[in-house]
Short mmCIF file of C-alpha atoms and ligand atoms in Angstrom, two decimals:
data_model
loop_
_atom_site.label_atom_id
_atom_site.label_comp_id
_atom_site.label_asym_id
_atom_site.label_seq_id
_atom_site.Cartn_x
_atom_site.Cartn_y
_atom_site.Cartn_z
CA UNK A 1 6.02 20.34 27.26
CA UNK A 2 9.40 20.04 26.67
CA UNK A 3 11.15 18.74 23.49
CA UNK A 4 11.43 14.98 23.67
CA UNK A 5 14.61 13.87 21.59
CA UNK A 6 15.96 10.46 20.22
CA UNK A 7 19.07 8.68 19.03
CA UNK A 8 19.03 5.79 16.32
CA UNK A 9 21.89 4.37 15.73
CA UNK A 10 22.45 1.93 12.61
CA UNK A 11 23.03 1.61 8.80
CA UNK A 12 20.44 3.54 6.80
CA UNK A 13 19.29 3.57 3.61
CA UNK A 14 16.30 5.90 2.27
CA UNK A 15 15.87 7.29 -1.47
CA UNK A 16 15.41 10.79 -2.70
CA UNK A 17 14.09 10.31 -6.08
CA UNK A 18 13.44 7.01 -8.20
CA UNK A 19 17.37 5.39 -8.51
CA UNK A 20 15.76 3.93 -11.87
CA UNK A 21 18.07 1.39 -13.81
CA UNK A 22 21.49 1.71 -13.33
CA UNK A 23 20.55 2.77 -9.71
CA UNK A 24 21.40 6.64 -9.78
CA UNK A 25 23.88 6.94 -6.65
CA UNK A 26 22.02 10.65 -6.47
CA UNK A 27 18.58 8.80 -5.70
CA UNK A 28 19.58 7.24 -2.87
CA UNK A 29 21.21 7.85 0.63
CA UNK A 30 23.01 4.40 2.03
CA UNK A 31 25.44 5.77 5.65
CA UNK A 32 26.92 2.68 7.09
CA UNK A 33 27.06 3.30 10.98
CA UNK A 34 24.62 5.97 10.73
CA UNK A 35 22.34 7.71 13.11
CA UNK A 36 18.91 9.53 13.10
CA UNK A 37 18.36 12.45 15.38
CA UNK A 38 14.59 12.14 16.34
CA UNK A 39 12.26 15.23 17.60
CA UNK A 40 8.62 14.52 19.12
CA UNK A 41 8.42 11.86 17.04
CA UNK A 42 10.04 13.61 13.75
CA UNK A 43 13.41 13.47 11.96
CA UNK A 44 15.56 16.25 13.01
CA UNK A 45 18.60 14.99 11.46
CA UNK A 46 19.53 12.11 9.39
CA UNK A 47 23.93 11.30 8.43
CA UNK A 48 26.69 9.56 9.81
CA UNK A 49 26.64 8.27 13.93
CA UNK A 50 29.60 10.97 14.92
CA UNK A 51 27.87 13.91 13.58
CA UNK A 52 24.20 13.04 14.45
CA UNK A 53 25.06 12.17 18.03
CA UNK A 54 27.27 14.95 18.66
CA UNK A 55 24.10 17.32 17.92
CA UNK A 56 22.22 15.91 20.69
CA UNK A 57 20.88 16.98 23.46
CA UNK A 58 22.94 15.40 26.69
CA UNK A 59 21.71 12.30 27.76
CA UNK A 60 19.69 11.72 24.81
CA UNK A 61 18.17 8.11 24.57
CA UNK A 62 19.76 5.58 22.06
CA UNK A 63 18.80 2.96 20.16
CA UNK A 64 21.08 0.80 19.24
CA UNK A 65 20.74 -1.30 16.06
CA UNK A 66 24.40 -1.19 15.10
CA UNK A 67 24.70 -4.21 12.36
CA UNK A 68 20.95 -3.59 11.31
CA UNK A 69 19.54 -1.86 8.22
CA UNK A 70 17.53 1.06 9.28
CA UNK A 71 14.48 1.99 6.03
CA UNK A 72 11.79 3.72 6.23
CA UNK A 73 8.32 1.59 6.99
CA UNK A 74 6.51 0.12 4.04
CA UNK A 75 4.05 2.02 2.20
CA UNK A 76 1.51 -0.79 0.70
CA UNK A 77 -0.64 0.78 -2.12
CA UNK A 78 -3.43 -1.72 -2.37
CA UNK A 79 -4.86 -3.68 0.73
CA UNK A 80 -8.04 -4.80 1.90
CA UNK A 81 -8.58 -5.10 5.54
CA UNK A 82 -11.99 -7.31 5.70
CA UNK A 83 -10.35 -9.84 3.48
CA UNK A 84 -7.73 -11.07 6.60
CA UNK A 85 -9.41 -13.95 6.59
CA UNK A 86 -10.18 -14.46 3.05
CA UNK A 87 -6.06 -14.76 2.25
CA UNK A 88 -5.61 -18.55 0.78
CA UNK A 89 -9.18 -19.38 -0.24
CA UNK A 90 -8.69 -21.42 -3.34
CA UNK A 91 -11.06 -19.44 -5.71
CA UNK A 92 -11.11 -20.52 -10.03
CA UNK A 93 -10.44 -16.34 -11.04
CA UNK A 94 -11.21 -13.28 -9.67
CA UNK A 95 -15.01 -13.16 -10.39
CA UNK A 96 -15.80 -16.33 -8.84
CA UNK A 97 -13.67 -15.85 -5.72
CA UNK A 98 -15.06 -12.87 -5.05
CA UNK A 99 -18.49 -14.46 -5.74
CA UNK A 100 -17.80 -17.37 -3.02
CA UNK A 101 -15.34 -16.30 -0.78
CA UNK A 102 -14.89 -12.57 -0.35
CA UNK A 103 -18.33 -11.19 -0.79
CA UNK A 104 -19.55 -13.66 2.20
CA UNK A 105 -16.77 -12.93 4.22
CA UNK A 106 -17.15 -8.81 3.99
CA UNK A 107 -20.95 -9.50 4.99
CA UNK A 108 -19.75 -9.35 8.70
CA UNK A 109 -18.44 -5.96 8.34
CA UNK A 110 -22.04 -4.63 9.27
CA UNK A 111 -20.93 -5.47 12.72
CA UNK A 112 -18.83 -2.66 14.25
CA UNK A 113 -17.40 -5.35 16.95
CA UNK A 114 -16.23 -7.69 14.21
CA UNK A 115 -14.70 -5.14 12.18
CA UNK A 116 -12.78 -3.60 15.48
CA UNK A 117 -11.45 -7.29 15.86
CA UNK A 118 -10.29 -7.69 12.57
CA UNK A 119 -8.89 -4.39 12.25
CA UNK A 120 -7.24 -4.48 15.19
CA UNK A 121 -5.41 -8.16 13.79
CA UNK A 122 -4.87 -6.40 10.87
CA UNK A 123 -3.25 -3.33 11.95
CA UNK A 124 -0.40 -5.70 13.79
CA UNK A 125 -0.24 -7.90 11.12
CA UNK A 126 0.85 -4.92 9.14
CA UNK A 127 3.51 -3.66 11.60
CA UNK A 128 4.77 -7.22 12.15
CA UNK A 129 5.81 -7.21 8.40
CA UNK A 130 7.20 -3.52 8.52
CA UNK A 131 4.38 -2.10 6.78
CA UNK A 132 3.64 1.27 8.51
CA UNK A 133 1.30 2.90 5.70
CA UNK A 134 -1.41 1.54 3.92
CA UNK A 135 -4.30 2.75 1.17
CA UNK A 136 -7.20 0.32 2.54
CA UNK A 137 -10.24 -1.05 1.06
CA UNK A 138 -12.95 -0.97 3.51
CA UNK A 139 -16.84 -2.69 2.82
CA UNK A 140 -19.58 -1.50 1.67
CA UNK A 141 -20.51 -0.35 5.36
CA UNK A 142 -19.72 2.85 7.11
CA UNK A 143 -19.29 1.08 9.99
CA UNK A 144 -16.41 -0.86 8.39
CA UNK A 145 -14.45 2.30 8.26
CA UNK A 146 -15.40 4.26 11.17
CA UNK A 147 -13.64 0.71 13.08
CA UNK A 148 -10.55 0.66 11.05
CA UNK A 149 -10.06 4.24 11.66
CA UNK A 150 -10.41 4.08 15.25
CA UNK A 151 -8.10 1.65 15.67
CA UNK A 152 -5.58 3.15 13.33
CA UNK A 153 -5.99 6.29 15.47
CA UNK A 154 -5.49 4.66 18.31
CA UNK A 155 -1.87 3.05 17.41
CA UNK A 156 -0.95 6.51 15.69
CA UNK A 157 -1.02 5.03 12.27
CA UNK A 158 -0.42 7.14 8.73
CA UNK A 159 -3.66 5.08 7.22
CA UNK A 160 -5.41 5.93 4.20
CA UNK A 161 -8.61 4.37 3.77
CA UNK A 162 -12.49 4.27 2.24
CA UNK A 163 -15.93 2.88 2.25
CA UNK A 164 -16.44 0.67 -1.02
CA UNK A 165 -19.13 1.90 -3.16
CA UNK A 166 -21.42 -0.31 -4.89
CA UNK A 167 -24.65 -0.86 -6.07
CA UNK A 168 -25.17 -3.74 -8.53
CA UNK A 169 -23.63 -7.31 -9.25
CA UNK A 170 -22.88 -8.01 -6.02
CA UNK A 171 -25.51 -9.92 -2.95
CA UNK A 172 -27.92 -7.80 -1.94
CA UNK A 173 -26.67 -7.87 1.58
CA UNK A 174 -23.76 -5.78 -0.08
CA UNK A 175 -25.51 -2.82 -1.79
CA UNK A 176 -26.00 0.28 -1.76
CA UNK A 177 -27.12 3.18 -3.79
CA UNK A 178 -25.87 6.15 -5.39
CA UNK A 179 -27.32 8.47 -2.91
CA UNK A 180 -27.07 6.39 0.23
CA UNK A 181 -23.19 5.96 -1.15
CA UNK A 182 -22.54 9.41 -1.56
CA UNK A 183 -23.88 10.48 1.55
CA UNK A 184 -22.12 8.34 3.73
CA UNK A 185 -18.54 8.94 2.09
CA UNK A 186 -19.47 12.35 2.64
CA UNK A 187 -19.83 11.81 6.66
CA UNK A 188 -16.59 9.73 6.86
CA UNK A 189 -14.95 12.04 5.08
CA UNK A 190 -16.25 15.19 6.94
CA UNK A 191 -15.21 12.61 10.18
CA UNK A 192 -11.94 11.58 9.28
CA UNK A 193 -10.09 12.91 6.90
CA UNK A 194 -7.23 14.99 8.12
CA UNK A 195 -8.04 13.83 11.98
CA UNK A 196 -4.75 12.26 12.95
CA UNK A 197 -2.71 10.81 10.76
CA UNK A 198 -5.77 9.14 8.61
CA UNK A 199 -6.94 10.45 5.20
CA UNK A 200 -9.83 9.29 3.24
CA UNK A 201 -9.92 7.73 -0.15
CA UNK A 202 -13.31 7.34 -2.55
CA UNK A 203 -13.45 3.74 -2.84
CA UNK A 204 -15.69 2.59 -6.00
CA UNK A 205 -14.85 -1.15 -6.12
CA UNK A 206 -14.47 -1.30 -9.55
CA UNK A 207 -17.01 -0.81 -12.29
CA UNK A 208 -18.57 -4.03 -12.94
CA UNK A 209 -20.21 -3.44 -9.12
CA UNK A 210 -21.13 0.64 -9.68
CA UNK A 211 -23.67 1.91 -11.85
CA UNK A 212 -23.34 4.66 -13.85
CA UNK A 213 -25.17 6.82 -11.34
CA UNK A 214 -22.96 5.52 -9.21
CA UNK A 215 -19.91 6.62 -10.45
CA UNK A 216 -21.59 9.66 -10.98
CA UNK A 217 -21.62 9.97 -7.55
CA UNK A 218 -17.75 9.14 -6.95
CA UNK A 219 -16.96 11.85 -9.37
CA UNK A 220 -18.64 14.11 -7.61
CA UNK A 221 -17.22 13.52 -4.44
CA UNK A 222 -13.75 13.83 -6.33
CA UNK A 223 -14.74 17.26 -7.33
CA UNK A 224 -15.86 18.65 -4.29
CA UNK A 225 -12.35 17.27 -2.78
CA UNK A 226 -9.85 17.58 -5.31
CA UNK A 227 -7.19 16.71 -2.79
CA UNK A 228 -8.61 13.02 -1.68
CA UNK A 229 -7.59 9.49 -2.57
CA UNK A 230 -9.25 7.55 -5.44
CA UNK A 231 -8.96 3.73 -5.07
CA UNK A 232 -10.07 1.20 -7.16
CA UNK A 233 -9.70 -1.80 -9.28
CA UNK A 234 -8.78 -1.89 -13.06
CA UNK A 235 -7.92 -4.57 -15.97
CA UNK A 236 -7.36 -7.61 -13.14
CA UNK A 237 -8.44 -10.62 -15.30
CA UNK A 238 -9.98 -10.92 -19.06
CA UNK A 239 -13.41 -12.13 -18.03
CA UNK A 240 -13.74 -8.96 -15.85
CA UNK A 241 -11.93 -6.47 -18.66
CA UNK A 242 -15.06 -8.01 -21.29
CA UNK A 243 -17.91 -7.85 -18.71
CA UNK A 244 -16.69 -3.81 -18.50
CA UNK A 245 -17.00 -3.43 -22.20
CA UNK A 246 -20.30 -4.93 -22.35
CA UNK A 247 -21.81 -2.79 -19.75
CA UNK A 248 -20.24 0.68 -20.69
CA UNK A 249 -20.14 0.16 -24.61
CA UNK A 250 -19.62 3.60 -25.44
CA UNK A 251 -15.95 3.58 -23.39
CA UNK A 252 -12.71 3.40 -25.21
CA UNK A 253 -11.35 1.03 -22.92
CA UNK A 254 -11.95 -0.09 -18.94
CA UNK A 255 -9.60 2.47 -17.61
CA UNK A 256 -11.31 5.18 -20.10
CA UNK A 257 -14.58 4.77 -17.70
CA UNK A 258 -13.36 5.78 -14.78
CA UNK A 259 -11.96 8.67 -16.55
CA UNK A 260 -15.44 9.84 -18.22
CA UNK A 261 -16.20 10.14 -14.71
CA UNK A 262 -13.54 11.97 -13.33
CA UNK A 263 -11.58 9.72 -11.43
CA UNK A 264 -8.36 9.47 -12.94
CA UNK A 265 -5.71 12.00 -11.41
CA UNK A 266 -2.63 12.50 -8.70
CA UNK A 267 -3.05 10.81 -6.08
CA UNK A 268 -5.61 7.96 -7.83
CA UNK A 269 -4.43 4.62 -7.13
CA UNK A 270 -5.70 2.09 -9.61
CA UNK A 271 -4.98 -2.13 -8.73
CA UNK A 272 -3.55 -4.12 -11.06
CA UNK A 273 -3.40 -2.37 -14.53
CA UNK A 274 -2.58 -5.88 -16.39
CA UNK A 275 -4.61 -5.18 -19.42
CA UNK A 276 -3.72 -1.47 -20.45
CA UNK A 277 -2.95 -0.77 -24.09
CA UNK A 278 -0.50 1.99 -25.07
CA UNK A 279 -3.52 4.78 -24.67
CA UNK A 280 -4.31 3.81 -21.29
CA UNK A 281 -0.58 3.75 -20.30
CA UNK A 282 -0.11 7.24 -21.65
CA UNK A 283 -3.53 8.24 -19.84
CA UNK A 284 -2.19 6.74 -16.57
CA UNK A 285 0.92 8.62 -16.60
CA UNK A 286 -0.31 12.46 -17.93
CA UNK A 287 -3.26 12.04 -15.06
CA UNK A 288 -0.71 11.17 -12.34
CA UNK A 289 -2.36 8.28 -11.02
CA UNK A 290 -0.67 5.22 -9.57
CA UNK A 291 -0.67 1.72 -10.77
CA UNK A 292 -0.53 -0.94 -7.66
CA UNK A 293 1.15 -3.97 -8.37
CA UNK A 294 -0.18 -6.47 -6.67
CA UNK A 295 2.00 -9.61 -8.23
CA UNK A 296 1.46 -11.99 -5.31
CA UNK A 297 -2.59 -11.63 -6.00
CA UNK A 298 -1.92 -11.48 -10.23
CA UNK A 299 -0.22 -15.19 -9.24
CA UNK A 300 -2.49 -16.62 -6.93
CA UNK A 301 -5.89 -15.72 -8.84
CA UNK A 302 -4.35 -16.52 -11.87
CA UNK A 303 -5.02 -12.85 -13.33
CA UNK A 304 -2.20 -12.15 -15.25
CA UNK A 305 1.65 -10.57 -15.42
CA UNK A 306 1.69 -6.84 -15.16
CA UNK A 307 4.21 -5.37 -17.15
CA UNK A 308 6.54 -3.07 -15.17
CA UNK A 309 9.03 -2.07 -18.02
CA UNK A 310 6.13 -0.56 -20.01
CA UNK A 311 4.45 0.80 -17.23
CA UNK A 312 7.50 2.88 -15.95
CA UNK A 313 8.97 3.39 -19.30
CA UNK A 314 5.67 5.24 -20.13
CA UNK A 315 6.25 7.41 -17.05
CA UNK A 316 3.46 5.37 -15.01
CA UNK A 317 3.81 6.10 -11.40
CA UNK A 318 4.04 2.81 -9.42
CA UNK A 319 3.34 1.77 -5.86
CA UNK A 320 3.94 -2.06 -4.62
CA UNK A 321 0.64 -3.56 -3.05
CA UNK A 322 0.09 -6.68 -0.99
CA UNK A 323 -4.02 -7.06 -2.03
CA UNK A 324 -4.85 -9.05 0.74
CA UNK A 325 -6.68 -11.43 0.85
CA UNK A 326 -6.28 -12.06 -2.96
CA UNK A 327 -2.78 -11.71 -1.93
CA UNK A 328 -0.88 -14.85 -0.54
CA UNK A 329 1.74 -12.34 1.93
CA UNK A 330 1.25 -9.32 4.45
CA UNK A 331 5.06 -8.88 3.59
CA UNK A 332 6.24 -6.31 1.38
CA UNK A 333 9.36 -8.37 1.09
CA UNK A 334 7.42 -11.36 -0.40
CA UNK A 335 5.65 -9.02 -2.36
CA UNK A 336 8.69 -7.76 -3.86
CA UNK A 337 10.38 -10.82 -4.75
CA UNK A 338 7.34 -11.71 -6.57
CA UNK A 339 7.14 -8.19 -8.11
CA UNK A 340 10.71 -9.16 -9.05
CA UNK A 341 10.22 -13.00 -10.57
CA UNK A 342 6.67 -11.59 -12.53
CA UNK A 343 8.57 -8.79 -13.81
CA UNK A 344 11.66 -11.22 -15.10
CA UNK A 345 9.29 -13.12 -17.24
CA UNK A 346 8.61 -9.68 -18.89
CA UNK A 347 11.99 -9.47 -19.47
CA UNK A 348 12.45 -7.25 -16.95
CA UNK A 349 15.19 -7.40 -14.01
CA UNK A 350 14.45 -5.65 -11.41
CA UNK A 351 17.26 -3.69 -9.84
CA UNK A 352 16.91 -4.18 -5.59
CA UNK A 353 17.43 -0.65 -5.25
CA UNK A 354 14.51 0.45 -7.30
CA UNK A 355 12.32 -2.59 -5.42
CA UNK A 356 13.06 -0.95 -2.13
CA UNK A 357 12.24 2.55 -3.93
CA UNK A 358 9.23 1.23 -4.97
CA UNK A 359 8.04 -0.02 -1.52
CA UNK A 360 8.51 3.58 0.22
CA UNK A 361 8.87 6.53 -1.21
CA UNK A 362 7.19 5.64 -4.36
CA UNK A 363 4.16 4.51 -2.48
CA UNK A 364 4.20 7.54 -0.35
CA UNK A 365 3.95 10.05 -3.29
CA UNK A 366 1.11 7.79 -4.54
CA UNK A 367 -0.55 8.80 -1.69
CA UNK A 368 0.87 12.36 -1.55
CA UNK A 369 2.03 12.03 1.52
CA UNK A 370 5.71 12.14 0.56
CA UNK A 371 5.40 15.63 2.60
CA UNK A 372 5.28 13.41 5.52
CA UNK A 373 6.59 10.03 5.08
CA UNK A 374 8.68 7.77 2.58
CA UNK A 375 12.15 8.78 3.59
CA UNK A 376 14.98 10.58 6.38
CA UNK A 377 14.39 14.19 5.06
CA UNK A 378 14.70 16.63 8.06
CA UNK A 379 10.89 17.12 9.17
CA UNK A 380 9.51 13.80 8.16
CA UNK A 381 7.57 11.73 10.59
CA UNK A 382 9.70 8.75 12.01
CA UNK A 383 8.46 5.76 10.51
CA UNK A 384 10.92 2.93 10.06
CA UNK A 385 11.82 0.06 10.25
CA UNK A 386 14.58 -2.21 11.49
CA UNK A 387 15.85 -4.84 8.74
CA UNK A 388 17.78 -7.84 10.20
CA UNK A 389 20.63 -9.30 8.50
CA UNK A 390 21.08 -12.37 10.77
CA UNK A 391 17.01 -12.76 10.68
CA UNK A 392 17.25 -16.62 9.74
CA UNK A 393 20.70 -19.25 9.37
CA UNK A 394 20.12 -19.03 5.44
CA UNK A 395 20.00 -15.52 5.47
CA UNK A 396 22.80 -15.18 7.69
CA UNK A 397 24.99 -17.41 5.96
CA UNK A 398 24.61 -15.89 2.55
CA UNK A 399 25.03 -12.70 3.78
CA UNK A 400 28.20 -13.27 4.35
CA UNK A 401 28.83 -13.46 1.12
CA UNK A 402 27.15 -10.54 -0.36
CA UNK A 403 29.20 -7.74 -1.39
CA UNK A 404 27.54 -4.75 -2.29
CA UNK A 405 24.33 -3.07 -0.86
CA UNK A 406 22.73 -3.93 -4.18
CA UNK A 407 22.87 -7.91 -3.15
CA UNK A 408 22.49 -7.20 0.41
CA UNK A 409 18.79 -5.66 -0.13
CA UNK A 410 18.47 -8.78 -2.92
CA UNK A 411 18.88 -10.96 -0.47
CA UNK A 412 16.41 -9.43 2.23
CA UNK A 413 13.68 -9.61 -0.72
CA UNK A 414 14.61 -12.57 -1.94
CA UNK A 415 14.80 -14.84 1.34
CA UNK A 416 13.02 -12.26 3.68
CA UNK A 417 9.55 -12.11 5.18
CA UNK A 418 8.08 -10.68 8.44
CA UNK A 419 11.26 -12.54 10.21
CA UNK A 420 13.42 -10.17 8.64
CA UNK A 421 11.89 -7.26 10.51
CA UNK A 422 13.30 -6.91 13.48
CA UNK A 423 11.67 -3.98 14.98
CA UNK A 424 8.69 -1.34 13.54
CA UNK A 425 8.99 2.12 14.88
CA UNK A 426 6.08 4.52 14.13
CA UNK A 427 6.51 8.44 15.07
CA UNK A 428 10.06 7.21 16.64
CA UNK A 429 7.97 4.58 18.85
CA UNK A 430 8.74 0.97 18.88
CA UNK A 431 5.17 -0.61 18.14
CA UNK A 432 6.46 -3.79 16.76
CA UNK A 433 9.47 -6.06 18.05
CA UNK A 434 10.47 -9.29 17.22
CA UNK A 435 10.69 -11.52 19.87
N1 LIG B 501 -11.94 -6.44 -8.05
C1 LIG B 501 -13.07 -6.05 -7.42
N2 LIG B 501 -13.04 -6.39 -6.12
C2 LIG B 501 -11.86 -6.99 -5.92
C3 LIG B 501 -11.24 -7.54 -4.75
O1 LIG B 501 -11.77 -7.55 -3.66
N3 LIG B 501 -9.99 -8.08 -4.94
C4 LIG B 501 -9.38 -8.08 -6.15
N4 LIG B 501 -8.15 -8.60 -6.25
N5 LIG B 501 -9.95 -7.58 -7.25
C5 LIG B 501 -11.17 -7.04 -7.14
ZN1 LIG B 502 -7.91 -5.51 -4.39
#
């Protein structure tokens, strides 16, 4: 078949390397009236509209978004698909939310047909607020995953994504074992990991609801493949970091179990990482794995403020995270301008730039994927999105006023949500426009 090229045309922004605090003009690539240069689906050539269009092809589709900001889709570290319609259920903490909202509500995901419904809902809800990548918590049931993975096949979606494990403190309709856990991450993963753009993550849900047999179990599977996803929870809310201690007394500290049992290296994405001390920190950032912030869901269940200053100034790698449903916002933009607010009270400010960072690139090297996604790079697969500076009169207006790029992207995370998006392309395709 022959080559099938196309034109982008509009302002572009995508990051090399972490622009950090004074915003390192080296990390970042910002071409007013620029152009992308699209192959099958991949970037061919990213720079300035004169020079990408004149390499071309003749007659060459374009897409014009002239006056837009063109950034690559939203990589969202920490999600849970079954809880779409768990978001806003008023719960007093983590432990007793999950107890009488979110463990009821996952109980339908032994129905394949629900679970294609939701994920199909969820999958759009995603594109609608620019996200175009996601690490996704599953249930407890195969079938759970083998939906959400059809239907992310389907659309074409980069997805990451796992069957919870666990096996105690939690409704019985919600268990499993260690074997029967094992074995059926095993199948999944044999099914779809590497088939289309999916990958598979082990998913223990966090180790209040795995045994230690259980975990066992996990670490096993993370031996036998050393190049798979680890997702979990970690150090949410006090009552949950105490009930850890008390069941694995001989552990250092929460994070230290899940590194007894192997499951703390690249490409390990841990949610929430409020109550680290120094050792954990350091532990976090030699193993490579990724902390999630998740400040929307810290703010609505009360949890806590994670600290970003410490966690980056330890060398923590960070990824942004929605954690729906105990997150309020599918939007990465909300996200961020919480991320931004929760950080300020730890004295933090957080530079736009690095937000935006944060949100993309950083979340695609959580992932590993940064081979494939998270910026312009010649070769990378075309997933962006189309930010719209007119998107609401407010916006609009005060946009007129803003200056710099730096207060231009402030303003998008500040004021923006899923009307800000304008359009979501994934592999070059439009799946998402605003009407
Ligand atoms: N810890 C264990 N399970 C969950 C969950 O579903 N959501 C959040 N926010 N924390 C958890
Ligand atoms: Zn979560």
């Amino acid at each position: 078949m022959a080559a099938q090229f196309q034109l982008i045309r509009g302002d572009i922004l995508h990051f090399l390397a972490d622009p950090g605090e004074d915003t390192a003009a080296t990390a970042y690539e910002y071409i007013a009236d620029g152009g992308l240069l699209l192959q099958d689906g991949h970037v061919k050539l990213c720079g300035a509209w004169r020079d990408v269009a004149a390499a071309a092809p003749e007659g060459t589709h374009c897409e014009d978004y002239c006056g837009k900001l063109i950034v690559p889709g939203f990589v969202d570290t920490h999600i849970h698909y079954p809880q779409t319609d768990v978001i806003a259920s008023p719960g007093r903490g983590l432990l007793d939310w999950l107890d009488r909202y979110t463990f009821p509500a996952e109980r339908h995901f032994s129905d394949a047909d629900w679970a294609t419904e939701v994920a199909e809902f969820f999958c759009e809800e995603l594109l609608r607020n620019g996200t175009t990548t996601a690490l996704v918590f599953g249930t407890v049931h195969a079938q759970s995953v083998d939906a959400f993975f059809s239907v992310a096949s389907k659309r074409g979606l980069r997805m990451v994504a796992g069957k919870v494990m666990m096996d105690r403190h939690c409704p019985d309709y919600l268990r499993d074992t260690p074997q029967s856990s094992y074995d059926d991450s095993k199948r999944l993963i044999e099914r779809w990991h590497g088939t289309d753009r999916l990958g598979y993550a082990i998913t223990p849900r966090f180790a209040i609801t795995s045994s230690e047999a259980q975990l066992e179990a996990a670490g096993t599977l993370a031996r036998e493949y050393p190049s798979l996803s680890v997702h979990s929870h970690v150090a949410e809310n006090p009552d949950e970091v105490n009930w850890v201690q008390e069941l694995f007394p001989w552990s250092r500290s929460y994070l230290d179990v899940y590194d007894h049992y192997g499951l703390l290296r690249p490409h390990a994405v841990y949610a929430h990482c409020i109550y680290l001390d120094g050792g954990d920190r350091q532990r976090m950032a030699d193993s490579g794995a990724t902390a999630a912030f998740s400040p929307t869901s810290n703010l609505f269940l009360g949890s806590g403020l994670f600290n970003l200053r410490e966690a980056l100034d330890a060398g923590v790698h960070v990824g942004i995270a929605s954690d729906v449903g105990g997150g309020t916002s599918f939007s990465m933009l909300r996200t961020l301008a919480a991320a931004y607010q929760v950080s300020h009270l730890n004295a933090y400010v957080l530079p736009a730039l690095r937000a935006f960072y944060l949100s993309t690139l950083s979340g695609a090297v959580a992932l590993g994927l940064d081979e494939k996604i998270g910026n312009f790079l010649p070769g990378k697969e075309a997933d962006f999105i189309v930010l719209d500076p007119q998107a609401t009169p407010l916006i609009a207006r005060r946009m007129a006023s803003a200056a710099s790029l730096e207060e231009r992207l402030f303003l998008w995370l500040t004021l923006g949500d899923d009307r800000a998006v304008a359009a979501t392309h994934v592999m070059g395709k439009a799946q998402w426009r605003r009407p």
